[in-house]
CSV table of C-alpha atoms in Angstrom, one decimal:
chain,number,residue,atom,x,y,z
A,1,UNK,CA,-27.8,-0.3,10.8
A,2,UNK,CA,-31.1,-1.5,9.5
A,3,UNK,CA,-33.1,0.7,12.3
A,4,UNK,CA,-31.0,3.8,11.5
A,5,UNK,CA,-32.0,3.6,7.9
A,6,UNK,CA,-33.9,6.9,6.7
A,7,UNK,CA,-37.1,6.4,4.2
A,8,UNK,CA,-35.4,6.7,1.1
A,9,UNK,CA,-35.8,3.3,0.1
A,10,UNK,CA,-38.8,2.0,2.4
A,11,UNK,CA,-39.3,-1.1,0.5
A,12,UNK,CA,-35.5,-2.1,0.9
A,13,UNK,CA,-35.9,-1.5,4.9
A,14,UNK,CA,-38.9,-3.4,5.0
A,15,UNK,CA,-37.4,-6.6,3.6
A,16,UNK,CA,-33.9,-6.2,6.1
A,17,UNK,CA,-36.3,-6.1,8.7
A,18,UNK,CA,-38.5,-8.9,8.0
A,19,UNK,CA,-35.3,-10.3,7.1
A,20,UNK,CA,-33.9,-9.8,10.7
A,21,UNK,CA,-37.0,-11.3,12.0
A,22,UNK,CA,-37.5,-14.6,10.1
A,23,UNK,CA,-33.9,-16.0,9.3
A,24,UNK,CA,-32.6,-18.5,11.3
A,25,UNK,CA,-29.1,-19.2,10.0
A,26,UNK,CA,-26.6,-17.5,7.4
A,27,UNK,CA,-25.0,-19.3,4.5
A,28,UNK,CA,-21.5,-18.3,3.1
A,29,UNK,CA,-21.5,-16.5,-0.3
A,30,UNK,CA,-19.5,-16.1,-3.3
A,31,UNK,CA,-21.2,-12.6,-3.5
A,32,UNK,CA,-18.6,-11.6,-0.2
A,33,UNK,CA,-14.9,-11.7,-1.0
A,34,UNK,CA,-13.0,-11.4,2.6
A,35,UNK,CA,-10.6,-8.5,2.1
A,36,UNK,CA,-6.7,-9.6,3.6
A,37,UNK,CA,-9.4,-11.9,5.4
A,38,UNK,CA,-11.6,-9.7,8.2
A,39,UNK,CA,-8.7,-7.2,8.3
A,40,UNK,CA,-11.1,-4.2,10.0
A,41,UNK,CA,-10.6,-6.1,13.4
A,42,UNK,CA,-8.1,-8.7,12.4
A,43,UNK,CA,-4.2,-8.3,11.5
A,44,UNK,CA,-4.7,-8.7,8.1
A,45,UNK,CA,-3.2,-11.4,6.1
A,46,UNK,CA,-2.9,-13.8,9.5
A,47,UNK,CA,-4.5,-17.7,10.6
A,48,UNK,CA,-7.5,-15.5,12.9
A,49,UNK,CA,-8.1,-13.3,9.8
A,50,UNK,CA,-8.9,-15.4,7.0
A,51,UNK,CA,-10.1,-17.8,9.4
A,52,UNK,CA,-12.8,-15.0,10.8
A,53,UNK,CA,-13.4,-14.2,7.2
A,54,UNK,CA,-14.8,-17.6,6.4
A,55,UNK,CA,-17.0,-17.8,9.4
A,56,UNK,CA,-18.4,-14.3,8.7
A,57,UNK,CA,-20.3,-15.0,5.9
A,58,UNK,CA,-17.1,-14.8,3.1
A,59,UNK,CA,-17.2,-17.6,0.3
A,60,UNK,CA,-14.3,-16.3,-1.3
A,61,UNK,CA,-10.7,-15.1,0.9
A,62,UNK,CA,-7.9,-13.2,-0.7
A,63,UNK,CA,-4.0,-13.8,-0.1
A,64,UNK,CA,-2.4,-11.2,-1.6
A,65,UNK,CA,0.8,-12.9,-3.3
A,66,UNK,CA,4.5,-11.7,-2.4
A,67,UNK,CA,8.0,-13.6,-2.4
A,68,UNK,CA,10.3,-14.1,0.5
A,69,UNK,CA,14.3,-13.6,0.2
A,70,UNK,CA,13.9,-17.5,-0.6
A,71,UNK,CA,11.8,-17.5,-2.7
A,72,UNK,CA,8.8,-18.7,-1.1
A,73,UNK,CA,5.4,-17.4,-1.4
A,74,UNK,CA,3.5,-15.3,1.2
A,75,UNK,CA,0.7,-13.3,1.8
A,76,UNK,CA,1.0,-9.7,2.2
A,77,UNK,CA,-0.3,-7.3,0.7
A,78,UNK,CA,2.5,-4.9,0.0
A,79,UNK,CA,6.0,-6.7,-0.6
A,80,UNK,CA,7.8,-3.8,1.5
A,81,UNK,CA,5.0,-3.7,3.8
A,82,UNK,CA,6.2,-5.0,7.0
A,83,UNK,CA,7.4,-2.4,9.1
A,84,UNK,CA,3.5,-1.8,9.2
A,85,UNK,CA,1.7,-4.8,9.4
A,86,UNK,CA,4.0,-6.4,11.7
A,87,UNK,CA,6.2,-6.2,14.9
A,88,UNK,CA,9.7,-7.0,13.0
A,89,UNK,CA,11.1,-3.3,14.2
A,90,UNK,CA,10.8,-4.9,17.6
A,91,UNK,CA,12.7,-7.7,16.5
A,92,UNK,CA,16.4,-8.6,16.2
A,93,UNK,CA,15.5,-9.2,12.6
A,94,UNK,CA,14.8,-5.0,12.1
A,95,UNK,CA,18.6,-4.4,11.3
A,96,UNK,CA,17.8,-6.8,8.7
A,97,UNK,CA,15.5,-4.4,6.6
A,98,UNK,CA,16.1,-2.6,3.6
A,99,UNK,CA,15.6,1.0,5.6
A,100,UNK,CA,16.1,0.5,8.9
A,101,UNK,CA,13.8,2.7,11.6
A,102,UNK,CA,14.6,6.6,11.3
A,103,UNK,CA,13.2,8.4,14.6
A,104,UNK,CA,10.7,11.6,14.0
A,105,UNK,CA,13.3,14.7,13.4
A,106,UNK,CA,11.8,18.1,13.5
A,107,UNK,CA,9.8,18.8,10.4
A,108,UNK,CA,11.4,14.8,8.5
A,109,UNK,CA,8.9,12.3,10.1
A,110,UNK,CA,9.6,8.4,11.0
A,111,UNK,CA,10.5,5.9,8.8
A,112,UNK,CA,11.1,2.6,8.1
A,113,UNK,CA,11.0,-0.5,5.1
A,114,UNK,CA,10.9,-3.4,5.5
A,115,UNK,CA,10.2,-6.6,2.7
A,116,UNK,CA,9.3,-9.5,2.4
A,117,UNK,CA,12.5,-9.9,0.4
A,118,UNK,CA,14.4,-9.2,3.2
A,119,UNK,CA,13.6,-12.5,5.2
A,120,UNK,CA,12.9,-15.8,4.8
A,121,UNK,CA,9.7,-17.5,5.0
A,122,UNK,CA,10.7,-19.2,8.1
A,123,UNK,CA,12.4,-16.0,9.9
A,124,UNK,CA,8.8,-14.0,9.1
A,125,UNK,CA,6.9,-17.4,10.4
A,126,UNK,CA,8.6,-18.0,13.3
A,127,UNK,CA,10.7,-14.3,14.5
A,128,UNK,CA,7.3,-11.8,13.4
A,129,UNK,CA,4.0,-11.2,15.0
A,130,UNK,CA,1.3,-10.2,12.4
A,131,UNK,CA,0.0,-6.7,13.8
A,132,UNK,CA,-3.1,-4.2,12.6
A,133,UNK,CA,-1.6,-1.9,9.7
A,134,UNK,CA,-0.3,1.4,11.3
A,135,UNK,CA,2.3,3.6,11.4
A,136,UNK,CA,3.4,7.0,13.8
A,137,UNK,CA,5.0,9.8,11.7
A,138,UNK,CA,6.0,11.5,15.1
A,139,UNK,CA,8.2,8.4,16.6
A,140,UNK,CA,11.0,8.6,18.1
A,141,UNK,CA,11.4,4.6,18.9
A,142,UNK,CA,10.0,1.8,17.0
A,143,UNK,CA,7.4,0.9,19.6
A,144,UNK,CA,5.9,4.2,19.3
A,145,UNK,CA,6.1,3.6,15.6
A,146,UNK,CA,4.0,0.4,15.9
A,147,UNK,CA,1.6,1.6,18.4
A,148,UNK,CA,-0.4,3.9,16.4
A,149,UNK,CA,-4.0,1.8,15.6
A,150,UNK,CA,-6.8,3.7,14.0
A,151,UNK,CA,-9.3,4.6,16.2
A,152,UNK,CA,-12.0,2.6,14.6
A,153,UNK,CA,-9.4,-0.7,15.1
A,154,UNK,CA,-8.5,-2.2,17.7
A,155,UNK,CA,-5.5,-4.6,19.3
A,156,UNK,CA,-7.5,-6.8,20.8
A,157,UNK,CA,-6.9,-9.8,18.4
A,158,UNK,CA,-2.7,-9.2,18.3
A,159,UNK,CA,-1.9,-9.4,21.9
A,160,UNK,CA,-0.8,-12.9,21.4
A,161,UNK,CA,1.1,-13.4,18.0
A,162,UNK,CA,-1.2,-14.0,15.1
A,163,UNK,CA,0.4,-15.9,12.5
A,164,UNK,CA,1.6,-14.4,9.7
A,165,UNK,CA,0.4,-16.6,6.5
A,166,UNK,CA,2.2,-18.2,3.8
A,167,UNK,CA,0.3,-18.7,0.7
A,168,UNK,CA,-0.1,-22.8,0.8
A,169,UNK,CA,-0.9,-21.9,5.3
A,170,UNK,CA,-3.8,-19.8,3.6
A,171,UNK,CA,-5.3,-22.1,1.3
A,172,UNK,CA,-5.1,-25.0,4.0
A,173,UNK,CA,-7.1,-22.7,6.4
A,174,UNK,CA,-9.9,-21.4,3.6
A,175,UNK,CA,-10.0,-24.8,2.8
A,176,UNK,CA,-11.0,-26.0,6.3
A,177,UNK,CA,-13.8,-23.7,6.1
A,178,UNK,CA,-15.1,-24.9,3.1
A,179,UNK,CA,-14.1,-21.9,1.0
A,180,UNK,CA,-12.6,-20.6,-2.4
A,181,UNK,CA,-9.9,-18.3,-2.9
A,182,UNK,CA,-8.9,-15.2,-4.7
A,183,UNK,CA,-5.1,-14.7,-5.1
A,184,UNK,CA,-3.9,-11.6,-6.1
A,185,UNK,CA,-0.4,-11.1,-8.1
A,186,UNK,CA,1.6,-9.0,-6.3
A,187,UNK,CA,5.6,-8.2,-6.8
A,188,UNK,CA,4.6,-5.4,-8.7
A,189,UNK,CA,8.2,-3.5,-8.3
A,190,UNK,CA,10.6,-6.6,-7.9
A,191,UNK,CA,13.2,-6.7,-10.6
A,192,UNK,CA,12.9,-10.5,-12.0
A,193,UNK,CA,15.6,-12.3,-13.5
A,194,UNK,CA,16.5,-14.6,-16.2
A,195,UNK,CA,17.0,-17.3,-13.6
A,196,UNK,CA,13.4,-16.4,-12.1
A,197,UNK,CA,11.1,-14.9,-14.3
A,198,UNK,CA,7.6,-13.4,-13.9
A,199,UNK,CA,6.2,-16.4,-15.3
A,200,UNK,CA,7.7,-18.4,-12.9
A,201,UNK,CA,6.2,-16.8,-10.4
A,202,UNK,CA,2.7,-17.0,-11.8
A,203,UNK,CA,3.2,-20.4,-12.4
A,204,UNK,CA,4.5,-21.0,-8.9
A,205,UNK,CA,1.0,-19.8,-7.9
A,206,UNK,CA,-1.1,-21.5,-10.5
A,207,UNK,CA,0.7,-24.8,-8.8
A,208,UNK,CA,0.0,-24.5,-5.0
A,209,UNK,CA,-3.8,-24.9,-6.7
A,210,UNK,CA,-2.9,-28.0,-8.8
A,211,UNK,CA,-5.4,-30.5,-6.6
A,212,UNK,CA,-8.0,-27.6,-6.2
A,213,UNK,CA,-11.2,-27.5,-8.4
A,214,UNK,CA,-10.3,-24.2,-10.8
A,215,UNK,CA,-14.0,-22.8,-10.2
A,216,UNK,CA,-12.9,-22.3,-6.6
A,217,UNK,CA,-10.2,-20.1,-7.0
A,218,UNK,CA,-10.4,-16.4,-8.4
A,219,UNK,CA,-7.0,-14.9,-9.5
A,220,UNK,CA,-6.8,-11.1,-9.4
A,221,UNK,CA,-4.1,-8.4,-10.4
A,222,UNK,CA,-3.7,-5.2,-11.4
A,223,UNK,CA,-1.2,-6.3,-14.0
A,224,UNK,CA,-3.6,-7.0,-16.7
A,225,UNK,CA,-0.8,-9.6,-18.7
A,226,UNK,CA,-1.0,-11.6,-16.0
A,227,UNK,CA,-4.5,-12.2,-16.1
A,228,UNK,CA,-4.5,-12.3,-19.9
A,229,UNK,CA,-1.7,-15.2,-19.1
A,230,UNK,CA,-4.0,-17.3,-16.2
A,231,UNK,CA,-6.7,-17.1,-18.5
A,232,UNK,CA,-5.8,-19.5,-20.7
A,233,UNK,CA,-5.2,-21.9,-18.4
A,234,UNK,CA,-8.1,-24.4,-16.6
A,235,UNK,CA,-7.8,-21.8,-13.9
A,236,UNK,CA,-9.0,-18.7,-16.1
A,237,UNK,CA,-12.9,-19.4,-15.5
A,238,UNK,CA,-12.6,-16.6,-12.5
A,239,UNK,CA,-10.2,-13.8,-13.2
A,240,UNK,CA,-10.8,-10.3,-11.9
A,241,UNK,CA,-9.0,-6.9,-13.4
A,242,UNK,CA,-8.4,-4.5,-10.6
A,243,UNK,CA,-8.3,-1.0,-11.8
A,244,UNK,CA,-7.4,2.0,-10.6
A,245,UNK,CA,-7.0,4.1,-13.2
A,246,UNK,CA,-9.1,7.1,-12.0
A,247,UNK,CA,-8.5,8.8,-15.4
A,248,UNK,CA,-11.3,6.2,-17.4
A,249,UNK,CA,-13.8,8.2,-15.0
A,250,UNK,CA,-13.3,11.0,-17.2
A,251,UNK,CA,-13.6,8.8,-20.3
A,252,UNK,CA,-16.0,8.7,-23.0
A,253,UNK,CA,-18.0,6.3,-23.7
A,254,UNK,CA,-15.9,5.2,-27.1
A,255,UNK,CA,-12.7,5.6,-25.2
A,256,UNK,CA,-14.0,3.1,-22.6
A,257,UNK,CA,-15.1,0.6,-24.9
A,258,UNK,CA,-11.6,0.9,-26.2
A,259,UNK,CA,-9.7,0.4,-22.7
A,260,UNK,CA,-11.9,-2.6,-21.7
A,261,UNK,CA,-12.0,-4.5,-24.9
A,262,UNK,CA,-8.5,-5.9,-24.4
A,263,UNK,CA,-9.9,-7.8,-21.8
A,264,UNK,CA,-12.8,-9.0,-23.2
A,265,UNK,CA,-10.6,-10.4,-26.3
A,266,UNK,CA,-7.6,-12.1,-23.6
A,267,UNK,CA,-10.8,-13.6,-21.5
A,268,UNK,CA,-11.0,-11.6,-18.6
A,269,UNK,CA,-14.5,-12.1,-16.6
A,270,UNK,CA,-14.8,-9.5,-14.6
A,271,UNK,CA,-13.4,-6.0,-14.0
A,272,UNK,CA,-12.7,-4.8,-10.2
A,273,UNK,CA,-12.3,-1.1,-9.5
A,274,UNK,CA,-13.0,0.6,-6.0
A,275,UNK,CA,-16.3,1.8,-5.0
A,276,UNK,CA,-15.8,5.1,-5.9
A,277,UNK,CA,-15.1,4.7,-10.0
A,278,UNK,CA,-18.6,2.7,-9.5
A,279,UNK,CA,-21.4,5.2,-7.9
A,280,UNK,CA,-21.8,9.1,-8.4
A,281,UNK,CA,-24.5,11.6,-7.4
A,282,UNK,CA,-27.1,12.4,-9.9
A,283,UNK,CA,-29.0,16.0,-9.8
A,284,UNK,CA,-31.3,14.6,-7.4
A,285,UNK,CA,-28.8,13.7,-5.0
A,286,UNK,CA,-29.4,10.2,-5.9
A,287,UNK,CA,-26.8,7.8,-6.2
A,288,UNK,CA,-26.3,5.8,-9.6
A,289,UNK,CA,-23.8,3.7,-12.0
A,290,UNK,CA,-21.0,5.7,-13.4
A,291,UNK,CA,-20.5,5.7,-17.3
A,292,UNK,CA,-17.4,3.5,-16.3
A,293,UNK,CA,-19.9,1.1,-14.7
A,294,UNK,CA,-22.0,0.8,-17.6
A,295,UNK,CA,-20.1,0.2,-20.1
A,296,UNK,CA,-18.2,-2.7,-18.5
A,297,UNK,CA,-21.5,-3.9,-18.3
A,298,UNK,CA,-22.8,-3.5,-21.2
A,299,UNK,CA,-19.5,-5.5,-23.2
A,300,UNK,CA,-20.7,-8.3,-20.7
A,301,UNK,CA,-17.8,-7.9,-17.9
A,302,UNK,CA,-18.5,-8.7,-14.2
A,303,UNK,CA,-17.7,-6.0,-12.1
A,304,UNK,CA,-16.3,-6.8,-8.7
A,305,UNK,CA,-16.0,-3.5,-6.3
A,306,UNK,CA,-13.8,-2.6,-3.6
A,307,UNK,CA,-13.6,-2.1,-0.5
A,308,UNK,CA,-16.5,-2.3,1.9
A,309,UNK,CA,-16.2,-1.5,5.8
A,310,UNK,CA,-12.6,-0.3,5.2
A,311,UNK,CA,-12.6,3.5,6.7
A,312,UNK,CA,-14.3,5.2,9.5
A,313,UNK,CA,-17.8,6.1,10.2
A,314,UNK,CA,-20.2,7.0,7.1
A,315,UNK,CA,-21.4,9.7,9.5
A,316,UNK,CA,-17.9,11.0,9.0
A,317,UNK,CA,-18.4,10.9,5.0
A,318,UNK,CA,-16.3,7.2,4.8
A,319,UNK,CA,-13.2,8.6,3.5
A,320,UNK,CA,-11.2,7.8,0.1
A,321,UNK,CA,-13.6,4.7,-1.0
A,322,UNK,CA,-16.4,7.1,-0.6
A,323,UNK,CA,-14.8,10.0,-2.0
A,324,UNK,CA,-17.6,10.5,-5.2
A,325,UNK,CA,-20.6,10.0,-3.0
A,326,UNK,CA,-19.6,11.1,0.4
A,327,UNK,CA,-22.4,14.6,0.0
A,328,UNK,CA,-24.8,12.2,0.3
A,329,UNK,CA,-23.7,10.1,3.4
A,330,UNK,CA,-25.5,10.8,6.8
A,331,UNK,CA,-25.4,7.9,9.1
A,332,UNK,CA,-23.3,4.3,8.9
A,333,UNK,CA,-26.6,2.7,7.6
A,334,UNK,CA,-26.0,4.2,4.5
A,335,UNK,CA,-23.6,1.0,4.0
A,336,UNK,CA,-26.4,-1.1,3.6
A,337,UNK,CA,-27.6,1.9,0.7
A,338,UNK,CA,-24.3,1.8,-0.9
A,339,UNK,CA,-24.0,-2.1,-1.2
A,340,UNK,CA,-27.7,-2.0,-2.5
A,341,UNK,CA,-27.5,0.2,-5.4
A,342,UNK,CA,-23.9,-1.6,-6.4
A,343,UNK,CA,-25.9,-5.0,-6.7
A,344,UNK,CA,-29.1,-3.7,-8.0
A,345,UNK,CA,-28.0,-0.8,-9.9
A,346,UNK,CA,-24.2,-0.9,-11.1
A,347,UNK,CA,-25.0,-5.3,-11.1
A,348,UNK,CA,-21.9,-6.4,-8.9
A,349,UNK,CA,-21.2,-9.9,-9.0
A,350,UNK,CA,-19.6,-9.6,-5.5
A,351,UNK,CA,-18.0,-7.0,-3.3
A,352,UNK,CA,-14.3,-7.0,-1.1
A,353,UNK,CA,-15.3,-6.2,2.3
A,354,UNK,CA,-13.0,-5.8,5.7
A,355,UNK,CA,-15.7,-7.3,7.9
A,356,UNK,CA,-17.7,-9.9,5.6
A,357,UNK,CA,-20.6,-10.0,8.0
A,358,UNK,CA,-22.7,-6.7,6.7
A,359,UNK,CA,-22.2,-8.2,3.1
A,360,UNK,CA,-23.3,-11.5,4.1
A,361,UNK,CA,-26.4,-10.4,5.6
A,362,UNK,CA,-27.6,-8.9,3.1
A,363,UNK,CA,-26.7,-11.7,0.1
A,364,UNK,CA,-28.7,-14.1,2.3
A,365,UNK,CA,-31.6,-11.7,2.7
């Protein structure tokens, strides 16, 4: 990556290089957040991919935070989710799911859903392979509905069952490797109950971390209450906002100062939106902070930015994370450009990455 980079920033090549040359081992950092673990490569959300996450370079691994039928916490990042991420339509537990698999019908395409909801922890655990994320619109059986990787993936770490992860499985394997954690709240579309509330389930997160030092562990959620509710616990010193609210791009600056001081006022520390409500393409084809960047900033809130090494080829134009800068995107090195100008630039305080190892390498150079 650092050979293919053009001269645009000479001085920044220059020091990856030298980098390349002189360092003789890498350390973990905080700065790189391991995205449903190394999930590029890795079934995402599995023992080998928060393990490989940890050993690439990530200080800081995600679980993102679902319920079973039983109540039980697991990580996945979707709670109806598995019909992609794992082989359960292969399984006698598929009649089991909420929409059971439809073949490909003329112009109606596949389908299938299947949740966490449906199962147990112990019938996902023991009954379910994790699998890399995928689906085939033109199936006419379930195994050709699972057998539809992304050509920039591969199956070569699934062949043999990688274990899906419940949230306490993930915090004893991050904790092996001498890492910190970032759960995110999920069960954004579950109907709670009187007789399980969504404070419940935050506290029935906040406790699987009771014996954990709260500086280690950095809660996340697109539900902003539940944030505003963590942080005024001992565990609010790290708590991220996700955002995805494209409209604020169109914002003034007034209007943003607006939408972000709620969470300045409840304690938030950081906001986290995706790469592309970060960077935009100045008149000289440069790429610099959006207004949405700076103003978060400015009110003193860290930004966190997602997702690095999550689509295909940069030469390609990097897809939907790239989708504001992608004119200006020639070769894959233009990663390392992208990651620069967030941390120099836009002043990220760390970055969610599919495959930590790019990220790493440059935090300890």
């Amino acid at each position: 990556l650092i050979n293919e980079m053009d001269n645009s920033n000479p001085e920044l090549k220059r020091t990856l290089q030298k980098c390349t040359l002189n360092i003789k081992s890498f350390r973990p950092s905080d700065f790189v957040l391991g995205h449903r673990g190394a999930a590029l490569q890795f079934p995402e959300h599995t023992d080998r991919s928060h393990d490989a996450a940890t050993r690439m370079g990530a200080g800081v691994v995600e679980c993102d935070i679902n319920l079973t039928k039983d109540k039980q916490l697991i990580c996945r990042h979707e709670m109806c989710d598995l019909h992609l991420t794992t082989n359960v339509l292969m399984t006698p537990l598929a009649s089991k799911c909420t929409k059971q698999f439809r073949p490909a019908i003329g112009n109606l395409p596949a389908t299938a859903k299947c949740c966490t909801t449906d199962f147990t922890l112990s019938e996902i655990q023991t009954q379910m392979c994790g699998r890399m994320s995928s689906s085939n619109k033109h199936a006419k059986t379930p195994q050709q509905y699972i057998s539809h990787t992304k050509s920039f993936q591969t199956e070569l770490y699934a062949h043999d069952c990688p274990h899906i992860q419940s949230h306490k499985n993930f915090i004893d394997v991050v904790n092996a490797n001498g890492g910190s954690f970032s759960p995110e709240y999920k069960m954004l579309d579950y109907k709670f109950t009187k007789q399980y509330t969504r404070q419940m389930f935050l506290e029935q997160v906040l406790h699987d971390y009771n014996s954990t030092d709260p500086s280690r562990v950095y809660f996340q959620g697109f539900e902003w209450e539940d944030l505003y509710y963590v942080a005024k616990t001992p565990f609010g010193l790290n708590t991220f906002a996700l955002d995805k609210n494209w409209l604020a791009l169109t914002y003034t600056r007034h209007q943003l100062l607006n939408y972000f001081h709620p969470l300045v006022d409840n304690g938030v520390t950081a906001i986290a939106p995706s790469i592309s409500m970060l960077l935009e393409v100045d008149t000289e084809n440069n790429l610099v902070p959006t207004l949405y960047a700076k103003v978060a900033r400015e009110l003193g809130l860290g930004i966190v930015a997602w997702t690095l090494e999550r689509s295909d080829a940069l030469s390609k134009g990097g897809g939907w994370y790239y989708s504001t800068i992608s004119q200006v995107l020639r070769t894959d090195s233009d990663v390392i450009k992208v990651l620069d100008v967030l941390y120099e630039d836009v002043g990220i305080m760390a970055i969610w990455t599919d495959w930590p190892s790019v990220a790493t390498f440059y935090a300890n150079c």
